[in-house]
Amino acid sequence: MNNLEKYKECFLEALNTEENNINDNLKYAEIPEWDSIGHMTLMSAIEEKFEISIDTDDIIDFSSFKKGKEILKKYKIEF
Amino acid sequence: MPLHSSLLNKPRLVEKLKRFYDYVQKNDGKVGTKTRGIDLNLNNACNLRCKYCFTNSPKGEQAKARLPLDVLARVADEADDLGYFEFDLQGGELLLRPDILFESLEAIKPERFYLYLTTNGYRLDQKMAQKLAKAHVSRVSVSVDSMNEKTHDEIRGRKDSWRKAIEALKHVQEAGMDPYLNITMGHYNAFDPAFEELLKYSKDNNYKTLINVAVPAGMWSQMDEIMLDDKDREHLNAMRKKYKNLVRNIWNPFDRENEKVIGCTTVNRLYITPLGDVLACPYVHIKVGNVIEQSLKEIVEFGFSIKHFSDHSPVCLAGENTEFVKNYMSNFGQTIFRPADAKKIFKNEDFLDKDKVKIAY
């Protein structure tokens, strides 16, 4: 499984949403599943899957699927 | 989502949530002695007459009492320092007196908490929802008893209360706050098709469903027969798996499998009455301190020195542990305004030695 697939899987598992919702246009709070608790669940899924610890500032900046990929580059995760 | 109420615009909240998550992960998935939330009964006056009210609002108890604003501001500051990240404002009915509500919000500074209101929704129109979202309110929980209007109105003691509750949830969602539909589940309705009808309605409308289990307290004092049994609990767990949007305070909110339990959150979630008394939780009417006379830290340390509250319990003490209810919640007349005193009802062996009280802030 490549990083993009792993990344998508985090969204699917954490947000319990339809696969067709997961794309570059997806933004925080745009689907009901990505609410406050959903956001923290997503962060924990990413931390577990990629074995990293995400800084608080990055958790706050993580406002979309696309933005998340940019942030994860800081943690040496390439897409 | 409006700028103010969004989690992403509350950095201090994110910091505390992250600490909570890290603690639970390291503590074998258990809430342990990590500070979590404050449930504040802002004012006990109410416009409904619910049959099972746990605060005795229908009896008009302490309808005028409220915490002085300077005390409230201090408590909120202390709660923030101690890592509490949730702040649940409840009553009574908060929207009876929006003036009290909004000046309290100003004192609490909700931008640092996941702050939410629990309301019957009777006075929550579109304008009010927008005002709340602007005031950094992250979530609004509206209690609904049935999808049958007549049944709900009968339980709530007021005509039209169902229609207004259902409309209120829509206004909350449209204003961009997290909409939670609150359901009380007891032995009497666990297998009632009407219960699942509510779960379905909530899921279909993209709400979260908060399950409160029925507790023999307040208007239901001494009524142990309402408590969930093992079969009811098994059924609830199956519903949790099926609907995936159910929330309970004893469940792990970050669990993607929808099966983990963090444990009963007595003292992790303190309940403060309008008189300043601090109870172990909204349903365990045992006093562990008073915020007018003591600091929150002192109260939390005392609360967690009681083994029943610091030890892990996989079930809700007030709603599922019959032994605990029999021993500590069955005193005649025990209410939020006449709580049992922890210092009197617990014996020496119920307390931890001071040096053994380890609290995670």
Short mmCIF file of C-alpha atoms in Angstrom, two decimals:
data_model
loop_
_atom_site.label_atom_id
_atom_site.label_comp_id
_atom_site.label_asym_id
_atom_site.label_seq_id
_atom_site.Cartn_x
_atom_site.Cartn_y
_atom_site.Cartn_z
CA MET A 1 0.00 0.00 0.00
CA ASN A 2 1.51 3.37 -0.97
CA ASN A 3 1.33 6.51 1.19
CA LEU A 4 -1.62 7.98 -0.65
CA GLU A 5 -3.61 4.80 -0.18
CA LYS A 6 -2.66 4.71 3.50
CA TYR A 7 -3.61 8.37 3.83
CA LYS A 8 -7.00 7.78 2.21
CA GLU A 9 -7.59 4.79 4.43
CA CYS A 10 -7.13 7.00 7.51
CA PHE A 11 -9.95 9.24 6.31
CA LEU A 12 -12.18 6.29 5.53
CA GLU A 13 -11.62 4.61 8.88
CA ALA A 14 -11.65 7.71 11.05
CA LEU A 15 -14.58 9.50 9.48
CA ASN A 16 -16.66 6.47 8.54
CA THR A 17 -17.63 8.14 5.33
CA GLU A 18 -18.20 7.17 1.69
CA GLU A 19 -15.10 6.62 -0.42
CA ASN A 20 -16.24 9.12 -3.05
CA ASN A 21 -16.10 11.89 -0.39
CA ILE A 22 -12.34 11.43 -0.04
CA ASN A 23 -10.59 13.64 -2.57
CA ASP A 24 -8.52 16.83 -2.77
CA ASN A 25 -11.63 19.00 -2.49
CA LEU A 26 -12.62 17.62 0.92
CA LYS A 27 -12.42 20.28 3.63
CA TYR A 28 -12.88 20.23 7.41
CA ALA A 29 -16.55 20.39 8.44
CA GLU A 30 -17.76 19.99 4.87
CA ILE A 31 -19.13 16.57 5.65
CA PRO A 32 -20.84 15.92 9.01
CA GLU A 33 -18.39 13.16 9.89
CA TRP A 34 -15.44 15.59 9.84
CA ASP A 35 -16.47 17.53 12.94
CA SER A 36 -14.43 18.35 16.05
CA ILE A 37 -14.24 14.80 17.39
CA GLY A 38 -13.90 13.41 13.85
CA HIS A 39 -10.89 15.68 13.37
CA MET A 40 -9.09 14.35 16.44
CA THR A 41 -9.98 10.77 15.47
CA LEU A 42 -8.50 11.43 12.03
CA MET A 43 -5.32 12.87 13.55
CA SER A 44 -4.97 9.80 15.76
CA ALA A 45 -5.51 7.49 12.78
CA ILE A 46 -2.77 9.28 10.81
CA GLU A 47 -0.41 9.20 13.79
CA GLU A 48 -0.91 5.46 14.18
CA LYS A 49 -0.75 4.60 10.51
CA PHE A 50 2.40 6.63 9.77
CA GLU A 51 3.95 6.24 13.22
CA ILE A 52 4.39 9.96 13.79
CA SER A 53 3.30 12.50 16.38
CA ILE A 54 1.58 15.53 14.85
CA ASP A 55 2.29 18.93 16.46
CA THR A 56 -0.62 20.97 17.77
CA ASP A 57 0.00 23.74 15.22
CA ASP A 58 -0.23 21.21 12.40
CA ILE A 59 -3.45 19.73 13.81
CA ILE A 60 -4.92 23.23 13.64
CA ASP A 61 -3.64 23.85 10.10
CA PHE A 62 -4.94 20.50 8.85
CA SER A 63 -8.01 22.03 7.23
CA SER A 64 -8.43 19.86 4.14
CA PHE A 65 -7.41 16.60 2.52
CA LYS A 66 -5.06 18.53 0.25
CA LYS A 67 -3.55 20.64 3.04
CA GLY A 68 -2.99 17.48 5.08
CA LYS A 69 -0.75 16.06 2.38
CA GLU A 70 1.36 19.23 2.43
CA ILE A 71 1.64 19.06 6.23
CA LEU A 72 2.68 15.42 6.21
CA LYS A 73 5.62 16.27 3.95
CA LYS A 74 7.12 17.96 7.02
CA TYR A 75 7.09 14.52 8.63
CA LYS A 76 8.92 13.06 5.63
CA ILE A 77 5.85 11.43 4.19
CA GLU A 78 5.86 11.86 0.44
CA PHE A 79 2.89 11.39 -1.86
CA MET B 1 -18.62 26.51 9.58
CA PRO B 2 -18.61 29.95 11.19
CA LEU B 3 -15.16 31.06 12.15
CA HIS B 4 -15.71 31.28 15.89
CA SER B 5 -17.10 27.89 16.80
CA SER B 6 -14.70 25.80 14.72
CA LEU B 7 -12.20 23.55 16.47
CA LEU B 8 -9.52 24.76 14.09
CA ASN B 9 -9.93 28.25 15.51
CA LYS B 10 -9.46 27.09 19.09
CA PRO B 11 -5.74 26.28 19.42
CA ARG B 12 -5.85 25.98 23.18
CA LEU B 13 -8.66 23.42 22.88
CA VAL B 14 -6.71 21.41 20.32
CA GLU B 15 -3.70 21.40 22.65
CA LYS B 16 -5.81 20.05 25.55
CA LEU B 17 -7.63 17.51 23.37
CA LYS B 18 -4.33 16.21 22.11
CA ARG B 19 -3.06 15.82 25.67
CA PHE B 20 -6.24 13.95 26.58
CA TYR B 21 -5.85 11.66 23.58
CA ASP B 22 -2.18 10.97 24.34
CA TYR B 23 -2.98 10.20 27.98
CA VAL B 24 -5.77 7.76 27.12
CA GLN B 25 -3.52 6.01 24.57
CA LYS B 26 -0.76 5.60 27.14
CA ASN B 27 -3.20 4.55 29.85
CA ASP B 28 -4.40 1.42 28.08
CA GLY B 29 -7.41 3.23 26.61
CA LYS B 30 -8.76 4.24 30.04
CA VAL B 31 -9.71 7.73 31.20
CA GLY B 32 -7.96 7.17 34.55
CA THR B 33 -7.57 10.44 36.42
CA LYS B 34 -7.36 12.71 33.38
CA THR B 35 -9.36 15.90 33.62
CA ARG B 36 -11.99 16.11 30.90
CA GLY B 37 -15.05 18.31 31.37
CA ILE B 38 -17.11 20.63 33.49
CA ASP B 39 -20.89 20.27 33.51
CA LEU B 40 -22.32 23.49 34.83
CA ASN B 41 -25.92 23.92 35.85
CA LEU B 42 -26.12 27.61 35.09
CA ASN B 43 -29.61 28.08 36.40
CA ASN B 44 -32.27 25.53 37.31
CA ALA B 45 -35.38 27.34 36.02
CA CYS B 46 -37.13 25.46 33.21
CA ASN B 47 -40.12 25.89 30.92
CA LEU B 48 -40.80 22.14 30.62
CA ARG B 49 -41.91 19.58 33.19
CA CYS B 50 -40.01 16.46 32.18
CA LYS B 51 -40.98 13.30 34.01
CA TYR B 52 -37.42 12.16 34.59
CA CYS B 53 -35.59 15.45 35.21
CA PHE B 54 -32.49 14.70 37.30
CA THR B 55 -32.25 18.28 38.63
CA ASN B 56 -35.80 18.50 39.97
CA SER B 57 -36.50 21.55 37.80
CA PRO B 58 -40.23 20.68 37.60
CA LYS B 59 -40.39 21.12 41.38
CA GLY B 60 -38.98 24.62 41.00
CA GLU B 61 -35.94 23.89 43.14
CA GLN B 62 -33.47 26.80 43.38
CA ALA B 63 -34.91 28.40 40.24
CA LYS B 64 -33.25 31.75 40.96
CA ALA B 65 -29.83 30.61 42.14
CA ARG B 66 -26.73 31.09 39.96
CA LEU B 67 -23.00 31.33 40.45
CA PRO B 68 -21.61 34.87 40.77
CA LEU B 69 -19.89 35.84 37.51
CA ASP B 70 -16.50 36.42 39.14
CA VAL B 71 -16.60 32.91 40.59
CA LEU B 72 -17.59 31.47 37.21
CA ALA B 73 -14.71 33.29 35.50
CA ARG B 74 -12.26 31.99 38.12
CA VAL B 75 -13.57 28.42 37.82
CA ALA B 76 -13.23 28.54 34.02
CA ASP B 77 -9.64 29.82 34.31
CA GLU B 78 -8.80 27.09 36.82
CA ALA B 79 -10.48 24.44 34.67
CA ASP B 80 -8.45 25.54 31.68
CA ASP B 81 -5.22 25.43 33.73
CA LEU B 82 -6.08 21.92 34.91
CA GLY B 83 -6.58 20.70 31.33
CA TYR B 84 -10.36 20.47 31.31
CA PHE B 85 -11.35 20.82 27.67
CA GLU B 86 -15.13 20.35 27.62
CA PHE B 87 -17.58 22.80 29.13
CA ASP B 88 -21.21 21.71 29.10
CA LEU B 89 -23.70 24.40 30.06
CA GLN B 90 -27.03 23.05 31.17
CA GLY B 91 -29.97 23.82 33.43
CA GLY B 92 -32.87 24.00 33.83
CA GLU B 93 -33.32 25.56 30.45
CA LEU B 94 -30.56 27.97 29.50
CA LEU B 95 -32.47 29.80 26.80
CA LEU B 96 -35.10 31.05 29.23
CA ARG B 97 -32.61 33.75 30.20
CA PRO B 98 -30.33 34.52 27.23
CA ASP B 99 -28.95 37.52 29.18
CA ILE B 100 -27.54 35.19 31.86
CA LEU B 101 -26.30 32.76 29.23
CA PHE B 102 -24.37 35.29 27.18
CA GLU B 103 -22.79 37.09 30.12
CA SER B 104 -21.73 33.68 31.43
CA LEU B 105 -20.23 32.77 28.06
CA GLU B 106 -18.22 35.95 28.18
CA ALA B 107 -16.92 35.03 31.63
CA ILE B 108 -16.03 31.46 30.60
CA LYS B 109 -14.19 32.48 27.39
CA PRO B 110 -15.39 29.56 25.24
CA GLU B 111 -12.62 30.01 22.68
CA ARG B 112 -10.48 27.72 24.86
CA PHE B 113 -13.07 24.96 25.40
CA TYR B 114 -15.24 22.57 23.41
CA LEU B 115 -18.19 24.42 24.85
CA TYR B 116 -21.69 23.17 24.37
CA LEU B 117 -25.21 23.70 25.56
CA THR B 118 -27.75 21.10 26.52
CA THR B 119 -31.21 22.45 25.83
CA ASN B 120 -34.78 21.34 25.20
CA GLY B 121 -34.68 23.53 22.08
CA TYR B 122 -38.01 25.22 22.79
CA ARG B 123 -36.56 28.70 22.34
CA LEU B 124 -33.79 27.93 19.90
CA ASP B 125 -34.70 29.65 16.66
CA GLN B 126 -32.46 30.43 13.68
CA LYS B 127 -31.36 33.79 15.05
CA MET B 128 -30.38 32.34 18.39
CA ALA B 129 -28.44 29.51 16.73
CA GLN B 130 -26.42 32.03 14.74
CA LYS B 131 -25.77 34.10 17.85
CA LEU B 132 -24.53 31.04 19.74
CA ALA B 133 -22.20 30.02 16.90
CA LYS B 134 -20.78 33.53 16.91
CA ALA B 135 -20.20 33.28 20.65
CA HIS B 136 -17.82 30.30 20.13
CA VAL B 137 -20.35 27.61 21.07
CA SER B 138 -19.12 24.43 19.38
CA ARG B 139 -22.06 22.13 19.89
CA VAL B 140 -25.70 22.15 20.93
CA SER B 141 -27.37 19.04 22.33
CA VAL B 142 -31.14 18.87 22.08
CA SER B 143 -33.06 16.21 24.01
CA VAL B 144 -35.69 14.23 22.11
CA ASP B 145 -37.65 11.35 23.66
CA SER B 146 -39.54 9.93 20.69
CA MET B 147 -40.28 10.50 17.03
CA ASN B 148 -43.91 10.46 18.08
CA GLU B 149 -44.82 14.06 18.78
CA LYS B 150 -47.53 13.19 21.30
CA THR B 151 -45.27 10.85 23.30
CA HIS B 152 -42.47 13.42 23.49
CA ASP B 153 -44.83 16.24 24.47
CA GLU B 154 -46.39 14.07 27.17
CA ILE B 155 -43.01 13.20 28.70
CA ARG B 156 -41.92 16.83 28.47
CA GLY B 157 -45.16 18.17 29.90
CA ARG B 158 -45.68 20.79 27.20
CA LYS B 159 -47.42 20.84 23.85
CA ASP B 160 -45.31 21.70 20.81
CA SER B 161 -42.06 20.82 22.56
CA TRP B 162 -41.31 18.00 20.04
CA ARG B 163 -41.75 20.22 16.99
CA LYS B 164 -39.54 22.92 18.47
CA ALA B 165 -36.82 20.44 19.48
CA ILE B 166 -36.72 18.97 15.97
CA GLU B 167 -36.57 22.45 14.42
CA ALA B 168 -33.87 23.52 16.86
CA LEU B 169 -31.56 20.73 15.70
CA LYS B 170 -31.91 21.94 12.13
CA HIS B 171 -31.05 25.51 13.17
CA VAL B 172 -27.96 24.25 15.03
CA GLN B 173 -26.77 22.37 11.97
CA GLU B 174 -27.41 25.29 9.63
CA ALA B 175 -25.48 27.62 11.93
CA GLY B 176 -22.45 25.31 11.66
CA MET B 177 -22.32 23.99 15.22
CA ASP B 178 -22.21 20.25 15.98
CA PRO B 179 -25.83 19.06 16.32
CA TYR B 180 -26.34 16.36 18.96
CA LEU B 181 -29.64 14.60 19.51
CA ASN B 182 -29.77 13.48 23.15
CA ILE B 183 -31.67 10.32 24.02
CA THR B 184 -32.24 8.83 27.45
CA MET B 185 -32.10 5.04 27.37
CA GLY B 186 -33.29 2.84 30.21
CA HIS B 187 -34.56 -0.67 30.76
CA TYR B 188 -38.07 0.60 29.90
CA ASN B 189 -37.24 1.62 26.31
CA ALA B 190 -34.04 -0.24 25.32
CA PHE B 191 -35.88 -2.62 22.99
CA ASP B 192 -38.73 -0.29 22.10
CA PRO B 193 -38.79 0.20 18.28
CA ALA B 194 -39.32 3.91 19.02
CA PHE B 195 -35.80 4.03 20.45
CA GLU B 196 -34.23 2.80 17.23
CA GLU B 197 -36.48 5.11 15.24
CA LEU B 198 -34.74 8.01 17.00
CA LEU B 199 -31.30 6.60 16.24
CA LYS B 200 -32.24 6.29 12.59
CA TYR B 201 -33.62 9.82 12.43
CA SER B 202 -30.43 11.21 13.94
CA LYS B 203 -28.19 9.27 11.56
CA ASP B 204 -30.29 10.17 8.50
CA ASN B 205 -30.00 13.86 9.39
CA ASN B 206 -26.25 13.72 9.97
CA TYR B 207 -26.50 14.46 13.68
CA LYS B 208 -24.54 12.78 16.45
CA THR B 209 -26.59 10.87 19.01
CA LEU B 210 -25.68 11.29 22.66
CA ILE B 211 -26.92 8.41 24.79
CA ASN B 212 -27.62 9.20 28.42
CA VAL B 213 -28.55 6.14 30.41
CA ALA B 214 -31.51 6.46 32.78
CA VAL B 215 -30.37 6.96 36.37
CA PRO B 216 -32.37 6.55 39.57
CA ALA B 217 -31.81 10.15 40.63
CA GLY B 218 -33.82 13.37 40.72
CA MET B 219 -37.43 12.71 39.68
CA TRP B 220 -36.56 9.01 39.27
CA SER B 221 -34.92 8.69 42.66
CA GLN B 222 -35.22 5.16 44.18
CA MET B 223 -36.50 3.71 40.85
CA ASP B 224 -33.82 1.09 40.26
CA GLU B 225 -36.01 -0.77 37.74
CA ILE B 226 -35.20 1.84 35.08
CA MET B 227 -31.51 0.86 35.01
CA LEU B 228 -30.01 -0.98 32.04
CA ASP B 229 -29.38 -4.71 32.45
CA ASP B 230 -26.81 -6.83 30.59
CA LYS B 231 -29.14 -7.54 27.66
CA ASP B 232 -29.96 -3.84 27.27
CA ARG B 233 -26.25 -3.02 27.31
CA GLU B 234 -25.52 -5.67 24.72
CA HIS B 235 -28.24 -4.20 22.53
CA LEU B 236 -26.83 -0.70 22.97
CA ASN B 237 -23.37 -1.92 21.97
CA ALA B 238 -24.87 -3.45 18.83
CA MET B 239 -26.57 -0.13 18.03
CA ARG B 240 -23.24 1.65 18.52
CA LYS B 241 -21.66 -0.60 15.90
CA LYS B 242 -24.62 -0.32 13.55
CA TYR B 243 -25.10 3.45 13.51
CA LYS B 244 -21.50 4.61 14.15
CA ASN B 245 -22.63 8.10 15.25
CA LEU B 246 -23.49 7.24 18.85
CA VAL B 247 -21.67 8.97 21.71
CA ARG B 248 -21.53 8.08 25.40
CA ASN B 249 -19.29 9.67 27.97
CA ILE B 250 -17.90 6.30 29.04
CA TRP B 251 -16.99 5.34 25.47
CA ASN B 252 -13.70 6.19 23.83
CA PRO B 253 -14.54 9.12 21.52
CA PHE B 254 -11.55 8.38 19.28
CA ASP B 255 -12.29 4.70 18.76
CA ARG B 256 -12.77 3.98 15.09
CA GLU B 257 -14.11 0.49 15.75
CA ASN B 258 -16.92 1.80 17.94
CA GLU B 259 -16.35 -0.66 20.74
CA LYS B 260 -13.86 0.71 23.26
CA VAL B 261 -14.79 2.03 26.71
CA ILE B 262 -12.68 4.65 28.50
CA GLY B 263 -14.64 4.17 31.72
CA CYS B 264 -16.98 6.05 34.01
CA THR B 265 -15.99 9.71 34.15
CA THR B 266 -16.86 10.67 37.71
CA VAL B 267 -14.62 13.62 38.73
CA ASN B 268 -13.09 13.53 35.20
CA ARG B 269 -16.33 15.37 34.41
CA LEU B 270 -17.42 17.39 37.41
CA TYR B 271 -20.89 18.79 37.90
CA ILE B 272 -21.29 22.24 39.43
CA THR B 273 -24.65 23.36 40.79
CA PRO B 274 -25.88 26.99 40.82
CA LEU B 275 -24.98 27.02 44.54
CA GLY B 276 -21.36 26.20 43.73
CA ASP B 277 -21.52 22.65 45.06
CA VAL B 278 -19.38 20.26 43.06
CA LEU B 279 -20.75 16.76 42.54
CA ALA B 280 -18.84 13.75 41.22
CA CYS B 281 -20.90 13.90 38.02
CA PRO B 282 -24.37 15.17 37.00
CA TYR B 283 -25.98 11.92 38.17
CA VAL B 284 -23.93 10.92 41.21
CA HIS B 285 -25.30 13.36 43.75
CA ILE B 286 -22.35 13.19 46.08
CA LYS B 287 -20.65 16.44 46.98
CA VAL B 288 -16.86 16.61 46.71
CA GLY B 289 -16.48 20.35 47.27
CA ASN B 290 -17.74 23.86 46.63
CA VAL B 291 -16.19 26.26 44.13
CA ILE B 292 -17.17 29.35 46.08
CA GLU B 293 -15.13 28.16 49.06
CA GLN B 294 -12.35 26.14 47.42
CA SER B 295 -10.10 26.03 44.40
CA LEU B 296 -10.99 23.57 41.66
CA LYS B 297 -7.61 21.85 42.10
CA GLU B 298 -8.31 21.18 45.76
CA ILE B 299 -11.72 19.72 44.83
CA VAL B 300 -10.34 17.53 42.04
CA GLU B 301 -7.63 16.17 44.35
CA PHE B 302 -10.21 15.31 46.98
CA GLY B 303 -12.57 13.80 44.39
CA PHE B 304 -9.91 11.50 42.97
CA SER B 305 -8.79 10.48 46.47
CA ILE B 306 -12.07 8.52 46.62
CA LYS B 307 -11.32 5.08 45.21
CA HIS B 308 -14.78 4.69 43.64
CA PHE B 309 -14.02 7.69 41.44
CA SER B 310 -10.35 7.12 40.63
CA ASP B 311 -10.61 3.36 40.03
CA HIS B 312 -11.58 2.29 36.52
CA SER B 313 -15.23 1.36 36.10
CA PRO B 314 -16.31 -0.02 32.71
CA VAL B 315 -19.92 0.94 33.43
CA CYS B 316 -21.63 4.16 34.49
CA LEU B 317 -21.71 4.11 38.30
CA ALA B 318 -25.04 5.95 38.51
CA GLY B 319 -26.88 4.19 35.70
CA GLU B 320 -25.44 0.69 35.57
CA ASN B 321 -23.81 -0.24 38.87
CA THR B 322 -26.67 -1.40 41.13
CA GLU B 323 -24.35 -1.96 44.08
CA PHE B 324 -23.04 1.61 43.94
CA VAL B 325 -26.56 2.98 43.59
CA LYS B 326 -27.78 0.91 46.55
CA ASN B 327 -24.89 1.97 48.78
CA TYR B 328 -24.45 5.62 47.89
CA MET B 329 -27.35 6.99 45.88
CA SER B 330 -30.42 5.74 47.67
CA ASN B 331 -30.69 8.18 50.54
CA PHE B 332 -34.16 9.62 50.71
CA GLY B 333 -34.20 13.21 49.44
CA GLN B 334 -30.72 13.09 47.87
CA THR B 335 -30.76 15.64 45.02
CA ILE B 336 -28.32 17.99 43.31
CA PHE B 337 -29.27 20.60 45.90
CA ARG B 338 -29.15 18.18 48.84
CA PRO B 339 -26.26 15.95 47.83
CA ALA B 340 -24.74 13.37 50.12
CA ASP B 341 -21.45 14.58 51.60
CA ALA B 342 -18.54 12.44 50.39
CA LYS B 343 -16.75 12.97 53.71
CA LYS B 344 -19.68 11.43 55.55
CA ILE B 345 -20.85 8.58 53.33
CA PHE B 346 -17.49 7.08 52.47
CA LYS B 347 -15.42 5.21 55.03
CA ASN B 348 -11.67 5.55 55.63
CA GLU B 349 -10.95 2.53 53.44
CA ASP B 350 -12.73 4.21 50.54
CA PHE B 351 -9.99 6.86 50.36
CA LEU B 352 -6.51 6.66 48.87
CA ASP B 353 -3.53 7.93 50.84
CA LYS B 354 -2.73 11.50 49.82
CA ASP B 355 0.60 10.57 48.21
CA LYS B 356 -1.13 7.95 46.07
CA VAL B 357 -3.49 10.43 44.39
CA LYS B 358 -1.95 10.95 40.96
CA ILE B 359 -3.90 13.30 38.74
CA ALA B 360 -3.22 13.81 35.06
CA TYR B 361 -3.69 17.44 34.12
#
